PDB file of C-alpha atoms and ligand atoms in Angstrom:
ATOM      1  CA  MET A  11       0.201  -0.125  -0.088  1.00 93.00           C
ATOM      2  CA  ASN A  12       1.370   3.677  -1.085  1.00 97.00           C
ATOM      3  CA  ILE A  13      -1.881   5.654   0.051  1.00 98.00           C
ATOM      4  CA  LEU A  14      -2.583   5.238   4.004  1.00 98.00           C
ATOM      5  CA  THR A  15      -5.725   6.712   4.669  1.00 98.00           C
ATOM      6  CA  ASP A  16      -7.661   8.007   7.802  1.00 97.00           C
ATOM      7  CA  PHE A  17     -11.446   8.437   8.103  1.00 98.00           C
ATOM      8  CA  ALA A  18     -13.685   9.943  10.585  1.00 97.00           C
ATOM      9  CA  ASP A  19     -16.993  12.648  10.692  1.00 96.00           C
ATOM     10  CA  ASN A  20     -17.011  11.691   7.276  1.00 97.00           C
ATOM     11  CA  ILE A  21     -13.913  12.907   6.195  1.00 98.00           C
ATOM     12  CA  LEU A  22     -11.358  10.476   4.692  1.00 98.00           C
ATOM     13  CA  THR A  23      -7.501  11.978   5.094  1.00 98.00           C
ATOM     14  CA  ALA A  24      -5.527  10.064   2.005  1.00 98.00           C
ATOM     15  CA  ARG A  25      -1.239  10.032   2.454  1.00 98.00           C
ATOM     16  CA  ILE A  26       0.769   9.415  -0.378  1.00 98.00           C
ATOM     17  CA  SER A  27       3.500   7.323   1.539  1.00 98.00           C
ATOM     18  CA  ARG A  28       6.592   6.193  -0.709  1.00 97.00           C
ATOM     19  CA  PRO A  29       9.339   7.695   1.567  1.00 95.00           C
ATOM     20  CA  LYS A  30      12.191   6.148  -0.296  1.00 95.00           C
ATOM     21  CA  ALA A  31      11.161   8.281  -3.415  1.00 97.00           C
ATOM     22  CA  LEU A  32       9.829  11.303  -2.046  1.00 98.00           C
ATOM     23  CA  ASN A  33       6.146  10.229  -2.899  1.00 98.00           C
ATOM     24  CA  ALA A  34       6.815  10.318  -6.117  1.00 98.00           C
ATOM     25  CA  LEU A  35       3.803   9.020  -8.657  1.00 97.00           C
ATOM     26  CA  ASN A  36       4.940   5.323  -9.780  1.00 96.00           C
ATOM     27  CA  ALA A  37       2.526   3.728 -11.967  1.00 95.00           C
ATOM     28  CA  GLU A  38       1.560   2.192  -8.778  1.00 97.00           C
ATOM     29  CA  VAL A  39       0.837   5.144  -6.625  1.00 97.00           C
ATOM     30  CA  PHE A  40      -1.013   6.094  -9.389  1.00 96.00           C
ATOM     31  CA  ASP A  41      -3.505   3.446  -9.586  1.00 97.00           C
ATOM     32  CA  GLU A  42      -4.230   3.346  -5.891  1.00 98.00           C
ATOM     33  CA  LEU A  43      -4.791   7.055  -6.551  1.00 98.00           C
ATOM     34  CA  ASP A  44      -7.251   6.397  -9.330  1.00 98.00           C
ATOM     35  CA  GLU A  45      -9.057   3.696  -6.914  1.00 98.00           C
ATOM     36  CA  LEU A  46      -9.229   6.121  -4.223  1.00 98.00           C
ATOM     37  CA  ILE A  47     -11.034   9.183  -6.168  1.00 98.00           C
ATOM     38  CA  GLN A  48     -13.111   6.412  -7.548  1.00 98.00           C
ATOM     39  CA  LYS A  49     -14.269   5.453  -4.209  1.00 98.00           C
ATOM     40  CA  LEU A  50     -14.630   9.005  -3.191  1.00 98.00           C
ATOM     41  CA  TYR A  51     -16.996   9.724  -5.674  1.00 98.00           C
ATOM     42  CA  ARG A  52     -18.915   6.605  -4.956  1.00 97.00           C
ATOM     43  CA  ASP A  53     -19.149   6.116  -1.646  1.00 98.00           C
ATOM     44  CA  ASP A  54     -21.740   7.779   0.516  1.00 96.00           C
ATOM     45  CA  GLN A  55     -20.196   8.329   3.862  1.00 97.00           C
ATOM     46  CA  ILE A  56     -17.018   9.840   2.030  1.00 98.00           C
ATOM     47  CA  ARG A  57     -17.970  13.654   2.134  1.00 98.00           C
ATOM     48  CA  GLY A  58     -14.933  14.909   1.271  1.00 98.00           C
ATOM     49  CA  LEU A  59     -11.064  14.487   0.988  1.00 98.00           C
ATOM     50  CA  ILE A  60      -7.645  15.677   2.093  1.00 98.00           C
ATOM     51  CA  LEU A  61      -5.057  14.631   0.381  1.00 98.00           C
ATOM     52  CA  THR A  62      -1.409  14.994   1.640  1.00 98.00           C
ATOM     53  CA  GLY A  63       2.121  13.093   1.432  1.00 98.00           C
ATOM     54  CA  ASP A  64       3.155  11.065   4.439  1.00 97.00           C
ATOM     55  CA  GLY A  65       6.238  11.835   6.920  1.00 93.00           C
ATOM     56  CA  ASP A  66       7.738  15.581   6.698  1.00 90.00           C
ATOM     57  CA  LYS A  67       9.925  16.338   3.556  1.00 97.00           C
ATOM     58  CA  ALA A  68       7.104  15.564   0.505  1.00 98.00           C
ATOM     59  CA  PHE A  69       3.638  16.293  -0.432  1.00 98.00           C
ATOM     60  CA  VAL A  70       4.961  14.148  -3.830  1.00 98.00           C
ATOM     61  CA  ALA A  71       7.748  15.196  -5.908  1.00 98.00           C
ATOM     62  CA  GLY A  72       6.934  14.765  -8.901  1.00 97.00           C
ATOM     63  CA  ALA A  73       6.095  11.365 -11.581  1.00 97.00           C
ATOM     64  CA  ASP A  74       8.704   9.079 -11.072  1.00 97.00           C
ATOM     65  CA  ILE A  75      11.560   9.860 -13.076  1.00 97.00           C
ATOM     66  CA  LYS A  76      12.884   6.618 -13.428  1.00 97.00           C
ATOM     67  CA  GLU A  77       9.243   5.386 -15.085  1.00 95.00           C
ATOM     68  CA  LEU A  78       9.719   8.821 -17.127  1.00 95.00           C
ATOM     69  CA  ALA A  79      13.136   7.569 -17.976  1.00 96.00           C
ATOM     70  CA  VAL A  80      11.966   4.383 -20.378  1.00 96.00           C
ATOM     71  CA  MET A  81       9.369   5.713 -22.014  1.00 95.00           C
ATOM     72  CA  SER A  82       8.293   5.841 -25.954  1.00 96.00           C
ATOM     73  CA  GLN A  83       6.865   9.091 -27.238  1.00 97.00           C
ATOM     74  CA  GLN A  84       3.075   6.535 -27.407  1.00 97.00           C
ATOM     75  CA  GLN A  85       3.801   5.541 -24.241  1.00 97.00           C
ATOM     76  CA  ALA A  86       4.164   9.067 -22.715  1.00 97.00           C
ATOM     77  CA  LEU A  87       1.069  10.952 -24.778  1.00 98.00           C
ATOM     78  CA  LYS A  88      -0.741   7.485 -22.804  1.00 97.00           C
ATOM     79  CA  MET A  89       0.688   8.412 -19.905  1.00 97.00           C
ATOM     80  CA  ALA A  90      -0.135  12.100 -19.899  1.00 97.00           C
ATOM     81  CA  LYS A  91      -3.959  11.701 -21.012  1.00 97.00           C
ATOM     82  CA  ARG A  92      -4.389   9.259 -18.226  1.00 97.00           C
ATOM     83  CA  GLY A  93      -2.531  11.734 -15.742  1.00 97.00           C
ATOM     84  CA  GLN A  94      -4.761  14.594 -16.921  1.00 97.00           C
ATOM     85  CA  SER A  95      -8.259  12.307 -17.332  1.00 97.00           C
ATOM     86  CA  LEU A  96      -7.909  11.255 -12.965  1.00 98.00           C
ATOM     87  CA  PHE A  97      -6.443  15.572 -11.964  1.00 98.00           C
ATOM     88  CA  LYS A  98      -9.666  17.064 -13.894  1.00 97.00           C
ATOM     89  CA  LYS A  99     -12.149  13.606 -12.027  1.00 98.00           C
ATOM     90  CA  ILE A 100     -10.115  15.755  -8.762  1.00 98.00           C
ATOM     91  CA  GLU A 101     -10.979  18.947 -10.289  1.00 98.00           C
ATOM     92  CA  ASN A 102     -14.587  17.942 -11.461  1.00 97.00           C
ATOM     93  CA  CYS A 103     -15.320  15.946  -8.352  1.00 98.00           C
ATOM     94  CA  PRO A 104     -18.922  17.533  -6.520  1.00 98.00           C
ATOM     95  CA  LYS A 105     -17.010  16.771  -3.135  1.00 98.00           C
ATOM     96  CA  PRO A 106     -15.147  18.859  -1.604  1.00 98.00           C
ATOM     97  CA  VAL A 107     -10.858  17.986  -2.139  1.00 98.00           C
ATOM     98  CA  ILE A 108      -8.021  19.789  -0.101  1.00 98.00           C
ATOM     99  CA  ALA A 109      -4.423  19.439  -0.531  1.00 98.00           C
ATOM    100  CA  ALA A 110      -2.461  19.790   2.644  1.00 98.00           C
ATOM    101  CA  VAL A 111       0.969  20.373   1.385  1.00 98.00           C
ATOM    102  CA  ASN A 112       4.084  19.040   3.479  1.00 96.00           C
ATOM    103  CA  GLY A 113       7.426  19.717   1.541  1.00 97.00           C
ATOM    104  CA  PHE A 114       8.102  19.311  -1.727  1.00 98.00           C
ATOM    105  CA  ALA A 115       5.205  19.057  -4.486  1.00 98.00           C
ATOM    106  CA  LEU A 116       7.768  19.375  -7.636  1.00 98.00           C
ATOM    107  CA  GLY A 117       6.608  18.464 -11.169  1.00 98.00           C
ATOM    108  CA  GLY A 118       3.348  15.933 -11.129  1.00 98.00           C
ATOM    109  CA  GLY A 119       3.314  16.951  -7.516  1.00 98.00           C
ATOM    110  CA  CYS A 120       2.533  20.540  -7.660  1.00 98.00           C
ATOM    111  CA  GLU A 121      -0.341  19.621 -10.430  1.00 98.00           C
ATOM    112  CA  LEU A 122      -1.937  17.359  -8.152  1.00 98.00           C
ATOM    113  CA  ALA A 123      -1.982  20.165  -5.899  1.00 98.00           C
ATOM    114  CA  MET A 124      -3.461  22.552  -8.529  1.00 98.00           C
ATOM    115  CA  ALA A 125      -6.139  19.832  -9.338  1.00 98.00           C
ATOM    116  CA  CYS A 126      -7.433  19.987  -6.057  1.00 98.00           C
ATOM    117  CA  HIS A 127      -9.649  22.907  -4.859  1.00 98.00           C
ATOM    118  CA  ILE A 128      -7.975  23.827  -1.699  1.00 98.00           C
ATOM    119  CA  ARG A 129      -4.793  24.277  -1.256  1.00 98.00           C
ATOM    120  CA  LEU A 130      -3.195  23.897   2.264  1.00 98.00           C
ATOM    121  CA  ALA A 131       0.632  24.711   2.951  1.00 98.00           C
ATOM    122  CA  SER A 132       3.140  24.047   5.896  1.00 98.00           C
ATOM    123  CA  GLU A 133       5.966  26.571   6.459  1.00 98.00           C
ATOM    124  CA  ASN A 134       8.859  24.011   4.554  1.00 97.00           C
ATOM    125  CA  ALA A 135       6.197  23.260   1.485  1.00 98.00           C
ATOM    126  CA  LYS A 136       7.852  23.848  -1.540  1.00 98.00           C
ATOM    127  CA  PHE A 137       6.524  24.163  -5.445  1.00 98.00           C
ATOM    128  CA  GLY A 138       7.652  24.080  -8.416  1.00 98.00           C
ATOM    129  CA  GLN A 139       7.665  22.830 -11.981  1.00 98.00           C
ATOM    130  CA  PRO A 140      11.174  21.143 -12.633  1.00 98.00           C
ATOM    131  CA  GLU A 141      10.349  19.787 -16.007  1.00 98.00           C
ATOM    132  CA  ILE A 142      12.489  21.925 -18.168  1.00 98.00           C
ATOM    133  CA  ASN A 143      15.374  20.297 -15.799  1.00 98.00           C
ATOM    134  CA  LEU A 144      14.398  16.738 -17.699  1.00 98.00           C
ATOM    135  CA  GLY A 145      13.954  18.102 -20.962  1.00 98.00           C
ATOM    136  CA  ILE A 146      10.393  17.646 -20.892  1.00 98.00           C
ATOM    137  CA  ILE A 147       6.981  19.867 -19.817  1.00 98.00           C
ATOM    138  CA  PRO A 148       4.614  18.832 -17.684  1.00 98.00           C
ATOM    139  CA  GLY A 149       2.139  16.815 -18.680  1.00 98.00           C
ATOM    140  CA  TYR A 150      -0.789  16.020 -15.712  1.00 98.00           C
ATOM    141  CA  GLY A 151      -2.309  19.343 -16.758  1.00 98.00           C
ATOM    142  CA  GLY A 152       0.719  21.931 -15.310  1.00 98.00           C
ATOM    143  CA  THR A 153       0.933  24.830 -18.237  1.00 98.00           C
ATOM    144  CA  GLN A 154      -2.807  24.803 -17.816  1.00 97.00           C
ATOM    145  CA  ARG A 155      -3.937  25.289 -14.098  1.00 97.00           C
ATOM    146  CA  LEU A 156      -0.417  26.858 -12.763  1.00 98.00           C
ATOM    147  CA  THR A 157      -1.569  29.420 -15.405  1.00 97.00           C
ATOM    148  CA  GLN A 158      -5.242  29.921 -13.938  1.00 96.00           C
ATOM    149  CA  LEU A 159      -4.222  30.250 -10.634  1.00 97.00           C
ATOM    150  CA  VAL A 160      -1.529  32.884 -11.055  1.00 98.00           C
ATOM    151  CA  GLY A 161      -1.417  34.386 -14.160  1.00 97.00           C
ATOM    152  CA  ARG A 162       0.598  33.509 -18.027  1.00 97.00           C
ATOM    153  CA  GLY A 163       3.779  35.505 -17.117  1.00 98.00           C
ATOM    154  CA  LYS A 164       4.711  34.158 -13.572  1.00 98.00           C
ATOM    155  CA  THR A 165       3.611  30.534 -15.041  1.00 98.00           C
ATOM    156  CA  LEU A 166       5.949  31.431 -18.325  1.00 98.00           C
ATOM    157  CA  GLU A 167       8.837  31.956 -15.340  1.00 98.00           C
ATOM    158  CA  LEU A 168       8.745  29.406 -12.935  1.00 98.00           C
ATOM    159  CA  LEU A 169       8.370  27.023 -16.305  1.00 98.00           C
ATOM    160  CA  LEU A 170      11.070  28.467 -18.108  1.00 98.00           C
ATOM    161  CA  THR A 171      13.692  28.372 -14.829  1.00 98.00           C
ATOM    162  CA  ALA A 172      12.205  25.433 -12.884  1.00 98.00           C
ATOM    163  CA  ASP A 173      12.672  27.178  -9.638  1.00 98.00           C
ATOM    164  CA  GLN A 174      11.096  26.190  -6.893  1.00 98.00           C
ATOM    165  CA  ILE A 175       9.143  28.703  -4.858  1.00 98.00           C
ATOM    166  CA  SER A 176       8.154  28.334  -0.867  1.00 98.00           C
ATOM    167  CA  ALA A 177       5.038  28.520   0.447  1.00 98.00           C
ATOM    168  CA  GLN A 178       5.579  31.847   1.882  1.00 98.00           C
ATOM    169  CA  GLU A 179       6.047  32.898  -2.303  1.00 98.00           C
ATOM    170  CA  ALA A 180       2.799  30.087  -3.421  1.00 98.00           C
ATOM    171  CA  LYS A 181       0.534  32.340  -1.100  1.00 98.00           C
ATOM    172  CA  ALA A 182       1.505  35.737  -2.387  1.00 98.00           C
ATOM    173  CA  LEU A 183       1.143  34.483  -5.888  1.00 98.00           C
ATOM    174  CA  GLY A 184      -2.352  32.859  -4.925  1.00 98.00           C
ATOM    175  CA  LEU A 185      -1.110  29.239  -5.240  1.00 98.00           C
ATOM    176  CA  VAL A 186      -1.708  28.607  -1.897  1.00 98.00           C
ATOM    177  CA  ASN A 187      -4.798  29.648   0.209  1.00 98.00           C
ATOM    178  CA  GLN A 188      -3.340  29.574   3.607  1.00 98.00           C
ATOM    179  CA  VAL A 189       0.437  28.821   5.310  1.00 98.00           C
ATOM    180  CA  VAL A 190       0.623  27.090   8.982  1.00 98.00           C
ATOM    181  CA  ALA A 191       3.549  26.673  10.610  1.00 98.00           C
ATOM    182  CA  THR A 192       4.034  22.695  11.125  1.00 97.00           C
ATOM    183  CA  ARG A 193       2.471  19.779   9.602  1.00 96.00           C
ATOM    184  CA  GLU A 194       0.462  19.358  12.708  1.00 96.00           C
ATOM    185  CA  GLU A 195      -1.300  22.465  12.053  1.00 98.00           C
ATOM    186  CA  LEU A 196      -1.463  21.573   8.914  1.00 98.00           C
ATOM    187  CA  ILE A 197      -3.636  18.573   9.089  1.00 98.00           C
ATOM    188  CA  ASN A 198      -5.966  20.279  12.139  1.00 98.00           C
ATOM    189  CA  LEU A 199      -6.394  23.577   9.694  1.00 98.00           C
ATOM    190  CA  ALA A 200      -7.338  21.372   6.854  1.00 98.00           C
ATOM    191  CA  THR A 201      -9.435  19.488   9.092  1.00 98.00           C
ATOM    192  CA  SER A 202     -11.104  22.119  10.694  1.00 98.00           C
ATOM    193  CA  MET A 203     -11.616  23.809   6.926  1.00 98.00           C
ATOM    194  CA  MET A 204     -13.599  20.275   5.741  1.00 98.00           C
ATOM    195  CA  LYS A 205     -15.810  19.953   8.610  1.00 98.00           C
ATOM    196  CA  LYS A 206     -16.808  23.363   8.191  1.00 98.00           C
ATOM    197  CA  ILE A 207     -17.454  23.024   4.086  1.00 98.00           C
ATOM    198  CA  VAL A 208     -19.034  19.419   4.883  1.00 98.00           C
ATOM    199  CA  SER A 209     -21.421  20.851   7.456  1.00 98.00           C
ATOM    200  CA  LYS A 210     -23.004  22.973   4.694  1.00 98.00           C
ATOM    201  CA  SER A 211     -25.288  21.847   1.600  1.00 98.00           C
ATOM    202  CA  PRO A 212     -23.887  19.027  -0.508  1.00 97.00           C
ATOM    203  CA  VAL A 213     -26.263  19.963  -3.627  1.00 98.00           C
ATOM    204  CA  ALA A 214     -24.615  23.714  -3.169  1.00 98.00           C
ATOM    205  CA  ILE A 215     -21.152  21.960  -2.607  1.00 98.00           C
ATOM    206  CA  ALA A 216     -21.207  20.498  -5.421  1.00 98.00           C
ATOM    207  CA  ASN A 217     -23.166  22.967  -7.762  1.00 98.00           C
ATOM    208  CA  ILE A 218     -20.343  25.529  -6.754  1.00 98.00           C
ATOM    209  CA  ILE A 219     -17.364  23.530  -8.016  1.00 98.00           C
ATOM    210  CA  LYS A 220     -19.079  23.026 -11.649  1.00 97.00           C
ATOM    211  CA  SER A 221     -19.931  26.637 -12.097  1.00 97.00           C
ATOM    212  CA  VAL A 222     -16.575  27.651 -11.245  1.00 96.00           C
ATOM    213  CA  ASN A 223     -14.778  24.903 -13.437  1.00 95.00           C
ATOM    214  CA  ASP A 224     -17.151  25.109 -15.945  1.00 94.00           C
ATOM    215  CA  GLY A 225     -16.240  28.862 -16.607  1.00 90.00           C
ATOM    216  CA  PHE A 226     -12.429  27.129 -17.429  1.00 88.00           C
ATOM    217  CA  ALA A 227     -14.253  24.419 -19.972  1.00 82.00           C
ATOM    218  CA  PHE A 228     -13.196  26.346 -23.021  1.00 78.00           C
ATOM    219  CA  GLU A 229      -8.923  25.837 -22.076  1.00 76.00           C
ATOM    220  CA  ILE A 230      -9.912  21.701 -23.570  1.00 79.00           C
ATOM    221  CA  ALA A 231      -7.279  23.024 -26.209  1.00 91.00           C
ATOM    222  CA  GLY A 232      -4.678  22.872 -23.894  1.00 94.00           C
ATOM    223  CA  TYR A 233      -4.838  20.529 -22.650  1.00 95.00           C
ATOM    224  CA  ALA A 234      -4.728  18.355 -25.264  1.00 95.00           C
ATOM    225  CA  ALA A 235      -1.701  20.517 -26.569  1.00 96.00           C
ATOM    226  CA  GLU A 236       0.141  19.338 -23.616  1.00 97.00           C
ATOM    227  CA  ALA A 237      -0.326  15.698 -24.180  1.00 97.00           C
ATOM    228  CA  GLU A 238       1.099  15.745 -27.536  1.00 97.00           C
ATOM    229  CA  LEU A 239       3.485  17.981 -26.582  1.00 98.00           C
ATOM    230  CA  PHE A 240       4.952  15.887 -22.997  1.00 98.00           C
ATOM    231  CA  ALA A 241       5.068  13.176 -25.488  1.00 98.00           C
ATOM    232  CA  ALA A 242       6.769  14.797 -28.248  1.00 98.00           C
ATOM    233  CA  CYS A 243       9.443  15.618 -25.843  1.00 98.00           C
ATOM    234  CA  ALA A 244       9.923  12.476 -24.445  1.00 97.00           C
ATOM    235  CA  ALA A 245      11.034  11.151 -28.544  1.00 97.00           C
ATOM    236  CA  THR A 246      13.730  13.421 -27.847  1.00 97.00           C
ATOM    237  CA  GLU A 247      17.772  12.869 -26.918  1.00 97.00           C
ATOM    238  CA  ASP A 248      17.338  15.688 -24.641  1.00 98.00           C
ATOM    239  CA  PHE A 249      14.772  13.967 -22.832  1.00 97.00           C
ATOM    240  CA  LYS A 250      16.927  10.661 -22.461  1.00 97.00           C
ATOM    241  CA  GLU A 251      20.109  13.264 -21.595  1.00 97.00           C
ATOM    242  CA  GLY A 252      17.883  14.664 -18.896  1.00 97.00           C
ATOM    243  CA  THR A 253      16.510  11.809 -17.207  1.00 97.00           C
ATOM    244  CA  SER A 254      19.891   9.924 -17.239  1.00 97.00           C
ATOM    245  CA  ALA A 255      21.548  12.966 -15.488  1.00 97.00           C
ATOM    246  CA  PHE A 256      18.852  13.288 -12.830  1.00 97.00           C
ATOM    247  CA  ILE A 257      19.131   9.147 -11.628  1.00 97.00           C
ATOM    248  CA  GLU A 258      22.765   9.557 -12.218  1.00 97.00           C
ATOM    249  CA  LYS A 259      22.801  12.459  -9.910  1.00 96.00           C
ATOM    250  CA  ARG A 260      25.360  15.135 -12.342  1.00 97.00           C
ATOM    251  CA  PRO A 261      23.883  17.961 -14.312  1.00 96.00           C
ATOM    252  CA  PRO A 262      22.388  17.608 -17.842  1.00 97.00           C
ATOM    253  CA  VAL A 263      23.743  19.079 -21.117  1.00 97.00           C
ATOM    254  CA  PHE A 264      21.237  19.561 -23.895  1.00 97.00           C
ATOM    255  CA  LYS A 265      21.144  19.914 -27.409  1.00 96.00           C
ATOM    256  CA  GLY A 266      18.118  21.022 -28.439  1.00 95.00           C
ATOM    257  CA  ILE A 267      17.712  17.416 -30.302  1.00 94.00           C
TER     258      ILE A 267
HETATM  259  N1  CAA B 321      10.886  10.186  -9.125  1.00 83.86           N
HETATM  260  C1  CAA B 321      11.986   8.854  -8.679  1.00 83.86           C
HETATM  261  N2  CAA B 321      12.796   9.287  -7.785  1.00 83.86           N
HETATM  262  C2  CAA B 321      12.776  10.856  -6.992  1.00 83.86           C
HETATM  263  C3  CAA B 321      11.744  11.825  -7.378  1.00 83.86           C
HETATM  264  C4  CAA B 321      11.227  11.943  -8.798  1.00 83.86           C
HETATM  265  N3  CAA B 321      10.085  12.474  -8.916  1.00 83.86           N
HETATM  266  N4  CAA B 321      12.086  12.824  -6.705  1.00 83.86           N
HETATM  267  C5  CAA B 321      13.052  11.795  -5.790  1.00 83.86           C
HETATM  268  N5  CAA B 321      13.452  10.578  -6.256  1.00 83.86           N
HETATM  269  C6  CAA B 321      14.254   9.944  -5.230  1.00 83.86           C
HETATM  270  C7  CAA B 321      15.189  10.099  -5.608  1.00 83.86           C
HETATM  271  O1  CAA B 321      15.695   9.945  -6.908  1.00 83.86           O
HETATM  272  C8  CAA B 321      16.122   9.898  -4.129  1.00 83.86           C
HETATM  273  O2  CAA B 321      16.351   8.683  -4.750  1.00 83.86           O
HETATM  274  P1  CAA B 321      18.220   7.678  -3.875  1.00 83.86           P
HETATM  275  O3  CAA B 321      17.891   7.340  -2.568  1.00 83.86           O
HETATM  276  O4  CAA B 321      17.734   6.438  -4.289  1.00 83.86           O
HETATM  277  O5  CAA B 321      19.054   8.641  -4.799  1.00 83.86           O
HETATM  278  C9  CAA B 321      15.560   9.821  -3.456  1.00 83.86           C
HETATM  279  O6  CAA B 321      14.245  10.221  -4.014  1.00 83.86           O
HETATM  280  C10 CAA B 321      15.901  11.424  -2.410  1.00 83.86           C
HETATM  281  O7  CAA B 321      16.128  12.162  -3.220  1.00 83.86           O
HETATM  282  P2  CAA B 321      17.445  13.621  -3.293  1.00 83.86           P
HETATM  283  O8  CAA B 321      18.443  12.487  -2.658  1.00 83.86           O
HETATM  284  O9  CAA B 321      16.828  13.790  -4.610  1.00 83.86           O
HETATM  285  O10 CAA B 321      16.599  14.144  -1.691  1.00 83.86           O
HETATM  286  P3  CAA B 321      17.224  15.651  -2.548  1.00 83.86           P
HETATM  287  O11 CAA B 321      16.690  16.673  -1.070  1.00 83.86           O
HETATM  288  O12 CAA B 321      18.507  16.227  -2.362  1.00 83.86           O
HETATM  289  O13 CAA B 321      16.558  16.645  -3.929  1.00 83.86           O
HETATM  290  C11 CAA B 321      14.062  16.763  -4.700  1.00 83.86           C
HETATM  291  C12 CAA B 321      15.096  16.698  -2.708  1.00 83.86           C
HETATM  292  C13 CAA B 321      14.688  18.608  -5.183  1.00 83.86           C
HETATM  293  C14 CAA B 321      12.831  16.494  -4.540  1.00 83.86           C
HETATM  294  C15 CAA B 321      14.836  16.137  -5.400  1.00 83.86           C
HETATM  295  O14 CAA B 321      14.692  15.062  -5.317  1.00 83.86           O
HETATM  296  C16 CAA B 321      14.300  16.174  -7.107  1.00 83.86           C
HETATM  297  O15 CAA B 321      14.518  17.547  -7.661  1.00 83.86           O
HETATM  298  N6  CAA B 321      13.396  15.231  -8.029  1.00 83.86           N
HETATM  299  C17 CAA B 321      13.319  15.576  -8.751  1.00 83.86           C
HETATM  300  C18 CAA B 321      11.648  16.873  -8.945  1.00 83.86           C
HETATM  301  C19 CAA B 321      11.582  16.615 -10.730  1.00 83.86           C
HETATM  302  O16 CAA B 321      12.505  16.683 -11.531  1.00 83.86           O
HETATM  303  N7  CAA B 321      10.052  16.162 -10.648  1.00 83.86           N
HETATM  304  C20 CAA B 321       9.758  16.014 -11.760  1.00 83.86           C
HETATM  305  C21 CAA B 321       9.139  14.691 -12.070  1.00 83.86           C
HETATM  306  S1  CAA B 321       8.864  15.056 -13.967  1.00 83.86           S
HETATM  307  C22 CAA B 321       6.821  15.441 -14.075  1.00 83.86           C
HETATM  308  O17 CAA B 321       6.397  15.247 -12.601  1.00 83.86           O
HETATM  309  C23 CAA B 321       6.520  15.554 -14.879  1.00 83.86           C
HETATM  310  C24 CAA B 321       4.920  15.088 -15.235  1.00 83.86           C
HETATM  311  O18 CAA B 321       4.411  16.655 -15.223  1.00 83.86           O
HETATM  312  C25 CAA B 321       3.703  14.213 -15.522  1.00 83.86           C
END
C-alpha cells in the first residue's frame, strides 16, 4: 500500500507514502490514487477528501523519473492523457478535495495539488514545475492550471526556469490559500476547514465546484496540446539526457535534439 487512509467525521484523509522516492507517483501509486478517487465518487459516507504526503519531507516530488526515463513517445502520450483525466476527475469531483502540502510539491506533485479545490501548506512546502530540467514539459495539466492560478507571466517564469518557490511565495501568488508553521497545524487546519465545508449543503457544494470549473471549460485545447507536446519531448535526445542526468546525479548537457 502506497496510500494510507484515515476516516473520521465523514472526512477521508489520504497520505501518499513512498518515502524512498519522496512520494513520487509511479504506476502503482497512480493506480491507488485512481482507486481512491473512484471510492470518493461512489461512497456516500465520504463527504470530503484531504490529500497529503506521508512524512515531513514531501507532498509528492513528481512523476517517477525512473519510470519516465524508459517511456516511448506513445507511452508518454498515454501517460499524460491518463494523468490529465484522473486530475480532471479530482478537479470536477462534486465533493471538496483539499491538498495539505507538506514539503516538496514538484512536477506532477504540484499538478496534483493544483487539481484539488483548495491548497493549504506548511512553511516547509516547496512548489515548482522542474520538468524542463529533464528536457520535458509538465504533462498532468500544469501548463493550464498554473496559468489559471498565478497568471501567464509568472507561469512562464516558473516553467522556463524550473525555480522552486516557498510556501509564502506560493501564497503571495495565489497558488496556496493559507500557510501554517507545522505539519500538525496543517492537518488541523485542513480538517477544520473541511468540517466547515461539509456541514453545508452537498448540493450547493457540488454546484459551486461545477460553476467555477465550467468557467474554464473552454480551455480544453491547452490540455490536448500539453499531452502531445509532453510526448514529443519524450522522443528527444535531450529527454534521455535530462532523465539520465537526474538518475546519475549530475547536471544535464542539452543539445536541442
Ligand atoms: N522520481 C523518482 N525518484 C525521485 C523523484 C522523482 N520525481 N524525486 C526524488 N526521487 C528520489 C531520488 O532519486 C532519491 O533516490 P535515491 O536515494 O535512490 O538516490 C530520493 O528520492 C531522495 O531524493 P534526493 O536525494 O534527490 O533528495 P534531495 O533532498 O537532495 O532533493 C528534490 C529533493 C529537490 C525533490 C530532488 O529529489 C528532485 O529534484 N527530485 C525530482 C523533482 C522533479 O523533477 N519532479 C518532476 C518529475 S517529472 C513530472 O512530474 C512530469 C509530469 O508533469 C507528469
